[in-house]
XYZ file of C-alpha atoms in Angstrom:
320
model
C -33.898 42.524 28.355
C -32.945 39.482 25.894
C -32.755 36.211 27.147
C -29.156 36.404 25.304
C -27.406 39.158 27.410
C -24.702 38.280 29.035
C -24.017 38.498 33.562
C -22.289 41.879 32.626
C -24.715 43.915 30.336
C -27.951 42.214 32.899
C -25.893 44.011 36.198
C -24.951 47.495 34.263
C -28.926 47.396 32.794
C -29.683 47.072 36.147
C -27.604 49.759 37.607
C -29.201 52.024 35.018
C -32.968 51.671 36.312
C -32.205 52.375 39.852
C -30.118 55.491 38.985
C -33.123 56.555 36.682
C -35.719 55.646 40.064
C -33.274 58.561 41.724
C -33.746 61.993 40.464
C -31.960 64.540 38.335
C -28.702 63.792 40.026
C -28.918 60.460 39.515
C -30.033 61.315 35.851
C -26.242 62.445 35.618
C -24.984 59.339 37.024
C -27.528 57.376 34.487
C -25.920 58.699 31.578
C -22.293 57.687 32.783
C -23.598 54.289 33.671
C -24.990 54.401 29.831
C -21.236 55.103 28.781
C -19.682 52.018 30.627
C -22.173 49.992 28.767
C -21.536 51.559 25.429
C -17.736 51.050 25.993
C -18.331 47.381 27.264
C -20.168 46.287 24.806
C -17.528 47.639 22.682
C -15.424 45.752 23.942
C -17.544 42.389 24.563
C -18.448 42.923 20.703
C -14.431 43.065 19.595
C -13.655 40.082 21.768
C -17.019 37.919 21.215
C -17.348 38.276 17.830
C -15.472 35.423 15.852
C -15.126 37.955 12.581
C -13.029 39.989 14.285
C -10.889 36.963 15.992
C -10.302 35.597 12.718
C -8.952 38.759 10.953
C -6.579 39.292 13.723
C -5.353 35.912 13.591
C -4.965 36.167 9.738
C -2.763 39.202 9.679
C -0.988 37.912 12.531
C 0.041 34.569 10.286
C 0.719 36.807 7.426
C 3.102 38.778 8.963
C 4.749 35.437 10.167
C 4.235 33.940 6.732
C 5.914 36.795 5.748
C 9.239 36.930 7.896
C 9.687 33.543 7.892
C 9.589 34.122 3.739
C 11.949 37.047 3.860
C 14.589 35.187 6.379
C 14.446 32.407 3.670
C 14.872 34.607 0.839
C 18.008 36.226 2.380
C 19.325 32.974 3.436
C 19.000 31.598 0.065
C 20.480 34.915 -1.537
C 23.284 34.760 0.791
C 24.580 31.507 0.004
C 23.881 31.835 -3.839
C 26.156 35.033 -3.309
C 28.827 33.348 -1.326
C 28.913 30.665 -3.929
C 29.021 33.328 -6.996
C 31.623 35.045 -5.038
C 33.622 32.080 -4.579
C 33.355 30.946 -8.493
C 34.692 34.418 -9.535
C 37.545 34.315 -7.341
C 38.480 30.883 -8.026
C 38.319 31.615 -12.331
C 39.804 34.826 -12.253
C 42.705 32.896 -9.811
C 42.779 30.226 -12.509
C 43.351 32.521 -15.220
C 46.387 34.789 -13.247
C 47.754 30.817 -12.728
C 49.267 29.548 -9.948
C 52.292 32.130 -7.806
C 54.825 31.036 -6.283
C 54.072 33.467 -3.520
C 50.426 31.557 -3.087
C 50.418 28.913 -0.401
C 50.162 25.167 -0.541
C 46.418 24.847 -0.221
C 45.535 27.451 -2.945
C 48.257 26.380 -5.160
C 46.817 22.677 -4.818
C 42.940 24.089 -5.533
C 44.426 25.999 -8.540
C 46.062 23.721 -10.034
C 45.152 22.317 -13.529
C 44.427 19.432 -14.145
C 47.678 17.621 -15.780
C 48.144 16.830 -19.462
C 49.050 13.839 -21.168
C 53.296 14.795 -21.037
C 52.837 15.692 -17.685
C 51.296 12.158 -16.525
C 53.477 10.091 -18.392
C 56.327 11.595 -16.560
C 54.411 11.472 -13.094
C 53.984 7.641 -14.084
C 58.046 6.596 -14.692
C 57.004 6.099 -17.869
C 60.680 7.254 -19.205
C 61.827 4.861 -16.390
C 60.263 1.560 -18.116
C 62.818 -0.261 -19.664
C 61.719 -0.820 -23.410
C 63.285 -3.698 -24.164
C 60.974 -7.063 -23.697
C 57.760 -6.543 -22.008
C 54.982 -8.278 -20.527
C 52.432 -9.364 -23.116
C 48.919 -9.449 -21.802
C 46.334 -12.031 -21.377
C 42.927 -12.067 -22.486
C 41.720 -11.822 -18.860
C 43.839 -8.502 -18.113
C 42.613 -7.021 -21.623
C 39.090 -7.925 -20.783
C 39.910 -6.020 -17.396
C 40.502 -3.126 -19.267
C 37.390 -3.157 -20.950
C 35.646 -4.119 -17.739
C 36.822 -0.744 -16.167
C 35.854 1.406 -19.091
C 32.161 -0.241 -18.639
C 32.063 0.292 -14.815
C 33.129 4.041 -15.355
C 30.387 4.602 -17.787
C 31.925 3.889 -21.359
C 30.066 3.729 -24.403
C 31.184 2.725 -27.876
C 30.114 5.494 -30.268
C 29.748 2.872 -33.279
C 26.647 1.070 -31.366
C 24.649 5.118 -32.342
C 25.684 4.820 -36.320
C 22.858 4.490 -38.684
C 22.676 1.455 -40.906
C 23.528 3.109 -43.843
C 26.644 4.936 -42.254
C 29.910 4.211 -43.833
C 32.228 3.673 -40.751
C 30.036 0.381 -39.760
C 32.272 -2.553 -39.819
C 32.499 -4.665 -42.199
C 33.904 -7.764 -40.489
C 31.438 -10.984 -39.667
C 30.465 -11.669 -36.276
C 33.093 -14.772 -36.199
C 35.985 -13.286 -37.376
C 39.120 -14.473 -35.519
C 41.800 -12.046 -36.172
C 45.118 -14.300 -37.584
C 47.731 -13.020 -35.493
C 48.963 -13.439 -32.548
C 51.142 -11.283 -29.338
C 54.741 -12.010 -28.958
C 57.990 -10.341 -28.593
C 60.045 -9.482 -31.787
C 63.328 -10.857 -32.177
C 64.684 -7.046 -33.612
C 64.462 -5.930 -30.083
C 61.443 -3.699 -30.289
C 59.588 -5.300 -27.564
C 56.116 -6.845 -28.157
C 54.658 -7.342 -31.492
C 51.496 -9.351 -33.293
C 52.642 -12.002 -36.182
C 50.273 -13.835 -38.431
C 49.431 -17.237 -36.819
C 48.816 -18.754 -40.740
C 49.487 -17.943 -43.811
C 47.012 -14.644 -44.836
C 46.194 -13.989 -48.593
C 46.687 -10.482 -50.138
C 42.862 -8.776 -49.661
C 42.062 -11.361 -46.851
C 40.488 -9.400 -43.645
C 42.855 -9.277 -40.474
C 40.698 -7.633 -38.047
C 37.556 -5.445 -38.097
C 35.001 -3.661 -35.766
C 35.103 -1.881 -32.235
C 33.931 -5.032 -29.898
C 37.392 -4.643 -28.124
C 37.768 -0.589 -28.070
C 37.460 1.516 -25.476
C 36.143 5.278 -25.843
C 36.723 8.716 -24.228
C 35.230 11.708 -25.069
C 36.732 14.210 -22.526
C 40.399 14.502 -20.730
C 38.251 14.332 -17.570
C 37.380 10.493 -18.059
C 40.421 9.315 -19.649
C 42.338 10.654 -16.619
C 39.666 8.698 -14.241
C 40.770 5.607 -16.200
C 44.397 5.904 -15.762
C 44.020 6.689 -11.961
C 42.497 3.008 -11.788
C 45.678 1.441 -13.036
C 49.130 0.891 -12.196
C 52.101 2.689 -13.875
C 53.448 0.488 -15.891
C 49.722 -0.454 -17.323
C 48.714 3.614 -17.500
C 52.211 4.082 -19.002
C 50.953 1.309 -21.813
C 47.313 2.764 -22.005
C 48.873 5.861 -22.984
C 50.523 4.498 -26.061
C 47.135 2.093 -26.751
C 45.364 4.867 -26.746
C 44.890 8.367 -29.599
C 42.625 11.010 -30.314
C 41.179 11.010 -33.742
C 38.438 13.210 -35.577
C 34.943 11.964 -36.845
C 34.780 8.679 -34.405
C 31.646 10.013 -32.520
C 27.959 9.633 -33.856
C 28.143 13.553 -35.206
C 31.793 13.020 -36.168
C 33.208 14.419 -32.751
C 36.703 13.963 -31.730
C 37.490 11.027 -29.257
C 40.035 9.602 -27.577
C 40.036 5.268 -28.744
C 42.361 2.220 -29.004
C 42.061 -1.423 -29.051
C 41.965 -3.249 -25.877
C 43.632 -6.359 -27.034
C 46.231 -7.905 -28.989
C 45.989 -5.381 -31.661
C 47.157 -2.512 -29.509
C 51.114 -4.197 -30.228
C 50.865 -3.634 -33.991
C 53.796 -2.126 -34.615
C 54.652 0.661 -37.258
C 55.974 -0.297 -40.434
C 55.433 2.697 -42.450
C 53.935 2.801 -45.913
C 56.926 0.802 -47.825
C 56.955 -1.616 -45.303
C 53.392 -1.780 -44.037
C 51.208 -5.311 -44.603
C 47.958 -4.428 -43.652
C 45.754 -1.804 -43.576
C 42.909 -0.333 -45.605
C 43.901 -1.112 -49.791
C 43.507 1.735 -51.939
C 40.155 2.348 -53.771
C 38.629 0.182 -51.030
C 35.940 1.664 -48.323
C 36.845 0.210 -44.593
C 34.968 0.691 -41.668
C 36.050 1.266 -37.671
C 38.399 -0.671 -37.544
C 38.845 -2.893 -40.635
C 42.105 -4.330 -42.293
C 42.896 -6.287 -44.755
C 45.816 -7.736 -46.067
C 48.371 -5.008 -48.808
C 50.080 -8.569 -49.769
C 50.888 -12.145 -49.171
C 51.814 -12.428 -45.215
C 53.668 -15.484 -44.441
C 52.883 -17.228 -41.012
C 55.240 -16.110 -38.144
C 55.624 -12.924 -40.136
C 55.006 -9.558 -38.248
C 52.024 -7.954 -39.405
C 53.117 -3.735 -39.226
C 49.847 -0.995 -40.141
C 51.346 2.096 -41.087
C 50.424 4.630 -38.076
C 50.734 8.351 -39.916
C 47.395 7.240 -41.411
C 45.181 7.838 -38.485
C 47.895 9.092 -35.259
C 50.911 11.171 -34.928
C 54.469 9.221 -34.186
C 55.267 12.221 -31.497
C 52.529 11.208 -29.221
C 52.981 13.354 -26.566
C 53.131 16.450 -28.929
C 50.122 15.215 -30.852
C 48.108 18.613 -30.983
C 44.745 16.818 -30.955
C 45.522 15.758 -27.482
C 45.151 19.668 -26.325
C 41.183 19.740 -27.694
C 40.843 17.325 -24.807
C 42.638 19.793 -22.223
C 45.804 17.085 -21.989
Protein backbone atom coordinates (compact mmCIF):
# COMPACT_ATOMS: atom_id res chain seq x y z
CA UNK A 1 0.00 0.00 0.00
CA UNK A 2 1.80 3.46 -0.99
CA UNK A 3 2.19 5.99 1.42
CA UNK A 4 0.47 8.17 -1.53
CA UNK A 5 -3.03 6.50 -1.72
CA UNK A 6 -5.61 8.39 -1.04
CA UNK A 7 -8.72 7.73 2.27
CA UNK A 8 -10.75 6.12 -0.66
CA UNK A 9 -8.44 3.56 -2.50
CA UNK A 10 -6.82 2.67 1.56
CA UNK A 11 -10.86 1.72 2.64
CA UNK A 12 -11.79 -0.22 -0.84
CA UNK A 13 -7.98 -2.06 -0.48
CA UNK A 14 -9.16 -2.85 2.67
CA UNK A 15 -12.52 -4.16 1.86
CA UNK A 16 -10.75 -6.39 -0.64
CA UNK A 17 -8.54 -8.43 1.99
CA UNK A 18 -11.33 -9.25 4.25
CA UNK A 19 -13.57 -10.46 1.36
CA UNK A 20 -10.46 -12.55 0.16
CA UNK A 21 -10.07 -13.89 4.29
CA UNK A 22 -13.90 -15.22 3.40
CA UNK A 23 -14.13 -18.03 1.03
CA UNK A 24 -15.23 -18.70 -2.52
CA UNK A 25 -18.31 -16.62 -2.05
CA UNK A 26 -16.62 -13.94 -0.89
CA UNK A 27 -14.07 -14.55 -3.81
CA UNK A 28 -17.18 -13.33 -5.95
CA UNK A 29 -17.73 -10.38 -3.90
CA UNK A 30 -13.70 -9.71 -4.11
CA UNK A 31 -13.77 -9.34 -7.66
CA UNK A 32 -16.76 -6.75 -7.61
CA UNK A 33 -15.01 -4.88 -4.87
CA UNK A 34 -11.88 -5.00 -7.51
CA UNK A 35 -14.35 -3.30 -10.09
CA UNK A 36 -15.37 -0.29 -7.81
CA UNK A 37 -11.73 0.33 -7.46
CA UNK A 38 -10.94 0.05 -11.11
CA UNK A 39 -13.88 2.45 -11.86
CA UNK A 40 -12.77 4.86 -8.97
CA UNK A 41 -9.63 5.20 -9.77
CA UNK A 42 -10.92 5.96 -13.10
CA UNK A 43 -12.47 8.42 -12.03
CA UNK A 44 -9.98 9.86 -9.22
CA UNK A 45 -7.37 9.66 -12.24
CA UNK A 46 -9.79 11.97 -14.72
CA UNK A 47 -10.46 14.41 -11.92
CA UNK A 48 -6.84 14.42 -10.12
CA UNK A 49 -4.85 14.59 -12.90
CA UNK A 50 -4.08 18.32 -13.94
CA UNK A 51 -3.46 17.07 -17.85
CA UNK A 52 -6.73 16.26 -18.18
CA UNK A 53 -8.13 19.57 -16.25
CA UNK A 54 -6.24 21.63 -18.51
CA UNK A 55 -7.45 20.14 -21.87
CA UNK A 56 -10.94 20.49 -20.77
CA UNK A 57 -10.52 23.94 -19.82
CA UNK A 58 -8.76 24.68 -23.21
CA UNK A 59 -11.50 23.44 -25.45
CA UNK A 60 -13.92 24.92 -23.24
CA UNK A 61 -12.18 28.63 -23.95
CA UNK A 62 -11.94 27.73 -27.52
CA UNK A 63 -15.30 27.16 -28.07
CA UNK A 64 -15.94 30.55 -26.22
CA UNK A 65 -13.09 32.13 -28.13
CA UNK A 66 -14.86 30.93 -30.85
CA UNK A 67 -18.57 32.25 -30.43
CA UNK A 68 -17.63 35.25 -29.09
CA UNK A 69 -15.47 35.51 -32.67
CA UNK A 70 -18.38 34.42 -34.78
CA UNK A 71 -21.04 36.91 -32.91
CA UNK A 72 -18.39 39.60 -33.80
CA UNK A 73 -17.96 38.59 -37.24
CA UNK A 74 -21.75 38.71 -37.91
CA UNK A 75 -22.10 41.88 -36.10
CA UNK A 76 -19.47 43.45 -38.09
CA UNK A 77 -20.92 41.88 -41.43
CA UNK A 78 -24.24 43.11 -40.54
CA UNK A 79 -23.54 46.62 -40.21
CA UNK A 80 -21.01 46.70 -43.21
CA UNK A 81 -24.19 45.26 -45.07
CA UNK A 82 -26.65 47.72 -43.73
CA UNK A 83 -24.26 50.44 -44.66
CA UNK A 84 -23.63 48.93 -48.38
CA UNK A 85 -27.30 48.60 -48.55
CA UNK A 86 -27.93 52.02 -47.61
CA UNK A 87 -25.13 53.54 -50.17
CA UNK A 88 -26.84 51.66 -53.08
CA UNK A 89 -30.14 52.90 -52.34
CA UNK A 90 -29.17 56.33 -51.71
CA UNK A 91 -26.93 56.47 -55.46
CA UNK A 92 -29.28 54.66 -57.40
CA UNK A 93 -32.07 57.37 -55.66
CA UNK A 94 -29.62 60.09 -56.68
CA UNK A 95 -29.40 59.06 -60.12
CA UNK A 96 -33.60 58.52 -60.69
CA UNK A 97 -33.42 62.40 -59.01
CA UNK A 98 -35.61 63.73 -56.76
CA UNK A 99 -40.01 62.90 -57.33
CA UNK A 100 -42.33 64.90 -56.57
CA UNK A 101 -44.22 61.98 -55.14
CA UNK A 102 -41.03 61.44 -52.55
CA UNK A 103 -41.53 63.07 -49.19
CA UNK A 104 -39.86 65.99 -47.52
CA UNK A 105 -37.14 64.13 -45.70
CA UNK A 106 -35.94 62.04 -48.74
CA UNK A 107 -36.33 64.84 -51.08
CA UNK A 108 -34.07 66.98 -48.60
CA UNK A 109 -31.32 63.83 -48.34
CA UNK A 110 -31.47 63.67 -52.20
CA UNK A 111 -31.00 66.71 -53.01
CA UNK A 112 -27.86 68.01 -54.86
CA UNK A 113 -25.90 70.07 -53.79
CA UNK A 114 -26.72 73.65 -55.54
CA UNK A 115 -24.73 75.25 -58.34
CA UNK A 116 -23.33 78.50 -58.73
CA UNK A 117 -26.92 80.04 -60.66
CA UNK A 118 -28.77 78.43 -58.17
CA UNK A 119 -26.95 80.22 -55.07
CA UNK A 120 -26.76 83.46 -56.48
CA UNK A 121 -30.45 83.46 -56.75
CA UNK A 122 -30.91 81.85 -53.17
CA UNK A 123 -28.61 84.91 -52.09
CA UNK A 124 -30.89 88.11 -53.66
CA UNK A 125 -28.17 88.55 -55.61
CA UNK A 126 -30.59 89.89 -58.60
CA UNK A 127 -32.11 91.93 -55.69
CA UNK A 128 -28.75 94.08 -55.01
CA UNK A 129 -29.11 97.26 -56.42
CA UNK A 130 -26.00 97.82 -58.79
CA UNK A 131 -25.67 101.17 -58.70
CA UNK A 132 -22.95 102.53 -55.94
CA UNK A 133 -21.69 100.02 -53.58
CA UNK A 134 -19.81 99.61 -50.56
CA UNK A 135 -16.07 99.58 -51.20
CA UNK A 136 -14.16 97.46 -48.76
CA UNK A 137 -11.51 98.04 -46.28
CA UNK A 138 -8.35 96.40 -45.87
CA UNK A 139 -9.56 94.85 -42.58
CA UNK A 140 -12.79 93.18 -44.27
CA UNK A 141 -10.48 91.97 -47.31
CA UNK A 142 -8.00 90.60 -44.89
CA UNK A 143 -11.20 88.86 -43.31
CA UNK A 144 -11.68 87.19 -46.35
CA UNK A 145 -8.43 85.82 -46.51
CA UNK A 146 -8.56 85.03 -42.82
CA UNK A 147 -11.57 82.64 -43.51
CA UNK A 148 -10.03 80.91 -46.47
CA UNK A 149 -6.92 80.13 -43.96
CA UNK A 150 -9.17 78.91 -41.07
CA UNK A 151 -11.07 76.56 -43.59
CA UNK A 152 -7.89 75.05 -44.77
CA UNK A 153 -6.78 77.16 -47.93
CA UNK A 154 -3.65 76.85 -49.61
CA UNK A 155 -2.18 78.94 -52.40
CA UNK A 156 -1.09 76.55 -55.17
CA UNK A 157 1.83 79.05 -56.29
CA UNK A 158 3.75 78.44 -52.76
CA UNK A 159 4.26 74.24 -54.61
CA UNK A 160 5.81 75.81 -58.09
CA UNK A 161 9.34 74.96 -58.78
CA UNK A 162 11.85 77.75 -59.15
CA UNK A 163 12.23 77.44 -62.59
CA UNK A 164 8.35 77.37 -63.31
CA UNK A 165 7.07 80.06 -65.50
CA UNK A 166 3.84 81.19 -63.64
CA UNK A 167 6.15 82.47 -60.54
CA UNK A 168 5.62 86.10 -60.12
CA UNK A 169 7.57 88.39 -61.18
CA UNK A 170 6.74 91.35 -58.95
CA UNK A 171 9.32 92.45 -55.90
CA UNK A 172 8.41 91.82 -52.48
CA UNK A 173 7.58 95.78 -52.03
CA UNK A 174 5.53 96.39 -54.74
CA UNK A 175 2.62 98.73 -53.90
CA UNK A 176 0.08 98.37 -56.53
CA UNK A 177 -0.75 102.30 -57.92
CA UNK A 178 -4.33 102.30 -57.79
CA UNK A 179 -6.73 102.76 -55.69
CA UNK A 180 -10.93 101.61 -54.88
CA UNK A 181 -13.55 104.11 -55.62
CA UNK A 182 -16.79 104.48 -57.30
CA UNK A 183 -16.86 105.52 -61.05
CA UNK A 184 -18.57 108.53 -62.00
CA UNK A 185 -20.20 106.45 -65.38
CA UNK A 186 -22.42 104.75 -62.94
CA UNK A 187 -20.90 101.32 -62.96
CA UNK A 188 -20.43 101.07 -59.33
CA UNK A 189 -16.95 100.52 -57.80
CA UNK A 190 -13.83 100.76 -59.73
CA UNK A 191 -9.73 100.98 -59.09
CA UNK A 192 -7.98 104.32 -60.67
CA UNK A 193 -4.28 104.93 -60.77
CA UNK A 194 -3.28 106.92 -57.62
CA UNK A 195 -0.08 108.56 -59.89
CA UNK A 196 0.83 108.85 -62.99
CA UNK A 197 2.00 105.00 -64.36
CA UNK A 198 4.45 104.73 -67.38
CA UNK A 199 3.62 102.45 -70.39
CA UNK A 200 5.56 98.87 -69.32
CA UNK A 201 5.56 99.99 -65.58
CA UNK A 202 4.21 96.92 -63.27
CA UNK A 203 0.65 97.52 -61.65
CA UNK A 204 0.29 94.53 -59.61
CA UNK A 205 1.83 91.03 -59.43
CA UNK A 206 1.76 87.73 -57.38
CA UNK A 207 -0.94 85.67 -55.35
CA UNK A 208 -0.19 87.14 -51.60
CA UNK A 209 -3.89 88.39 -51.66
CA UNK A 210 -5.72 85.30 -53.57
CA UNK A 211 -7.72 82.93 -52.30
CA UNK A 212 -7.95 79.22 -53.78
CA UNK A 213 -10.56 76.44 -54.23
CA UNK A 214 -10.11 73.34 -55.69
CA UNK A 215 -13.57 71.66 -55.32
CA UNK A 216 -17.40 73.10 -55.39
CA UNK A 217 -17.50 71.46 -51.94
CA UNK A 218 -15.14 74.18 -50.28
CA UNK A 219 -16.07 77.12 -52.20
CA UNK A 220 -19.68 76.52 -51.07
CA UNK A 221 -18.29 76.18 -47.25
CA UNK A 222 -16.86 79.67 -47.88
CA UNK A 223 -19.91 81.35 -49.03
CA UNK A 224 -22.03 79.78 -46.16
CA UNK A 225 -19.62 81.89 -43.80
CA UNK A 226 -20.70 85.16 -45.31
CA UNK A 227 -23.52 87.35 -45.70
CA UNK A 228 -25.47 87.85 -48.99
CA UNK A 229 -24.53 90.76 -50.14
CA UNK A 230 -20.61 89.74 -49.47
CA UNK A 231 -21.29 85.92 -51.05
CA UNK A 232 -23.23 87.75 -53.80
CA UNK A 233 -19.69 89.85 -54.36
CA UNK A 234 -17.43 86.69 -53.79
CA UNK A 235 -19.20 85.23 -56.56
CA UNK A 236 -18.21 87.83 -59.06
CA UNK A 237 -14.41 88.04 -57.26
CA UNK A 238 -14.14 84.81 -57.83
CA UNK A 239 -13.51 82.25 -61.52
CA UNK A 240 -12.42 78.99 -62.43
CA UNK A 241 -9.45 78.85 -64.65
CA UNK A 242 -7.22 75.90 -66.08
CA UNK A 243 -3.45 75.22 -65.22
CA UNK A 244 -3.45 77.33 -61.72
CA UNK A 245 -2.67 74.16 -59.60
CA UNK A 246 0.95 72.69 -59.11
CA UNK A 247 0.09 69.86 -62.03
CA UNK A 248 -1.88 72.49 -63.95
CA UNK A 249 -5.35 71.49 -62.35
CA UNK A 250 -8.35 73.59 -62.65
CA UNK A 251 -9.20 75.94 -59.63
CA UNK A 252 -11.49 78.18 -58.60
CA UNK A 253 -9.22 81.92 -57.60
CA UNK A 254 -9.66 85.73 -57.33
CA UNK A 255 -8.05 88.53 -55.62
CA UNK A 256 -9.05 89.36 -52.20
CA UNK A 257 -8.48 93.02 -52.37
CA UNK A 258 -8.75 96.09 -54.25
CA UNK A 259 -8.03 94.41 -57.45
CA UNK A 260 -11.17 92.32 -57.44
CA UNK A 261 -13.07 96.01 -58.77
CA UNK A 262 -11.01 96.13 -61.97
CA UNK A 263 -13.41 96.64 -64.26
CA UNK A 264 -13.62 95.35 -67.98
CA UNK A 265 -12.48 97.47 -70.62
CA UNK A 266 -12.08 95.12 -73.39
CA UNK A 267 -9.08 94.87 -75.67
CA UNK A 268 -9.49 98.51 -77.46
CA UNK A 269 -10.01 100.00 -74.34
CA UNK A 270 -8.00 97.93 -71.89
CA UNK A 271 -4.74 99.70 -69.94
CA UNK A 272 -3.19 97.01 -68.33
CA UNK A 273 -2.58 93.64 -68.61
CA UNK A 274 0.11 91.27 -69.83
CA UNK A 275 1.99 93.24 -73.25
CA UNK A 276 2.41 91.12 -76.11
CA UNK A 277 5.68 89.12 -76.60
CA UNK A 278 6.11 89.52 -72.83
CA UNK A 279 6.04 86.31 -70.28
CA UNK A 280 3.84 87.29 -66.96
CA UNK A 281 3.43 85.30 -64.09
CA UNK A 282 0.20 84.67 -61.52
CA UNK A 283 -0.89 87.52 -61.44
CA UNK A 284 1.32 90.16 -63.12
CA UNK A 285 0.36 93.44 -65.06
CA UNK A 286 1.88 95.93 -66.47
CA UNK A 287 0.98 98.97 -67.99
CA UNK A 288 -0.42 98.69 -72.40
CA UNK A 289 0.18 102.70 -72.24
CA UNK A 290 0.59 105.94 -70.46
CA UNK A 291 -2.19 105.93 -67.48
CA UNK A 292 -2.85 109.28 -66.19
CA UNK A 293 -3.52 109.61 -62.33
CA UNK A 294 -7.28 109.46 -61.41
CA UNK A 295 -7.65 107.47 -64.59
CA UNK A 296 -9.50 104.03 -64.34
CA UNK A 297 -7.25 101.31 -64.86
CA UNK A 298 -9.74 98.45 -67.02
CA UNK A 299 -7.83 94.59 -67.75
CA UNK A 300 -9.57 93.09 -70.47
CA UNK A 301 -11.51 89.95 -68.81
CA UNK A 302 -12.11 87.45 -72.09
CA UNK A 303 -8.39 86.80 -71.53
CA UNK A 304 -8.59 84.53 -68.59
CA UNK A 305 -12.87 84.40 -67.57
CA UNK A 306 -16.07 84.31 -69.38
CA UNK A 307 -18.40 87.72 -69.25
CA UNK A 308 -21.61 85.21 -68.72
CA UNK A 309 -20.46 84.09 -65.39
CA UNK A 310 -23.07 82.09 -64.37
CA UNK A 311 -23.03 80.11 -67.73
CA UNK A 312 -19.27 79.82 -67.59
CA UNK A 313 -18.97 75.97 -68.45
CA UNK A 314 -15.82 75.57 -66.35
CA UNK A 315 -17.93 76.20 -63.36
CA UNK A 316 -19.76 72.60 -64.03
CA UNK A 317 -16.08 70.61 -63.67
CA UNK A 318 -16.52 71.83 -60.12
CA UNK A 319 -20.22 70.33 -59.81
CA UNK A 320 -21.68 74.23 -59.61
Amino acid sequence: MSPHNTPEETMLTHRVLQSKKGGGGAEEQGTGFQNEITTSLSNNDSEQDPRNANKKNYMLRRICEEMRFNIRFTKKTLRITTLWGVLVFIGYQIGLGVRPNDPPSVKWLLKPPPTLRQMYHSRNCDEIPKGARPIYTKEQWQRFRDIWKLQGGEDPSKKYKRNDRRNSKAPPDLVPPFYAAQTTNGRGRGVFASRDIKKGEMTYGGTKHYIFFYDGHSYRRFLEALTDEEACDIMKFTWPQHGIGPRDESVIWGPMDDMALQNHGGKKRANIGCPKGKHCGLFDEYALRDIKRGEELLCDYSLFFSLDFLGYEKWKEFGL
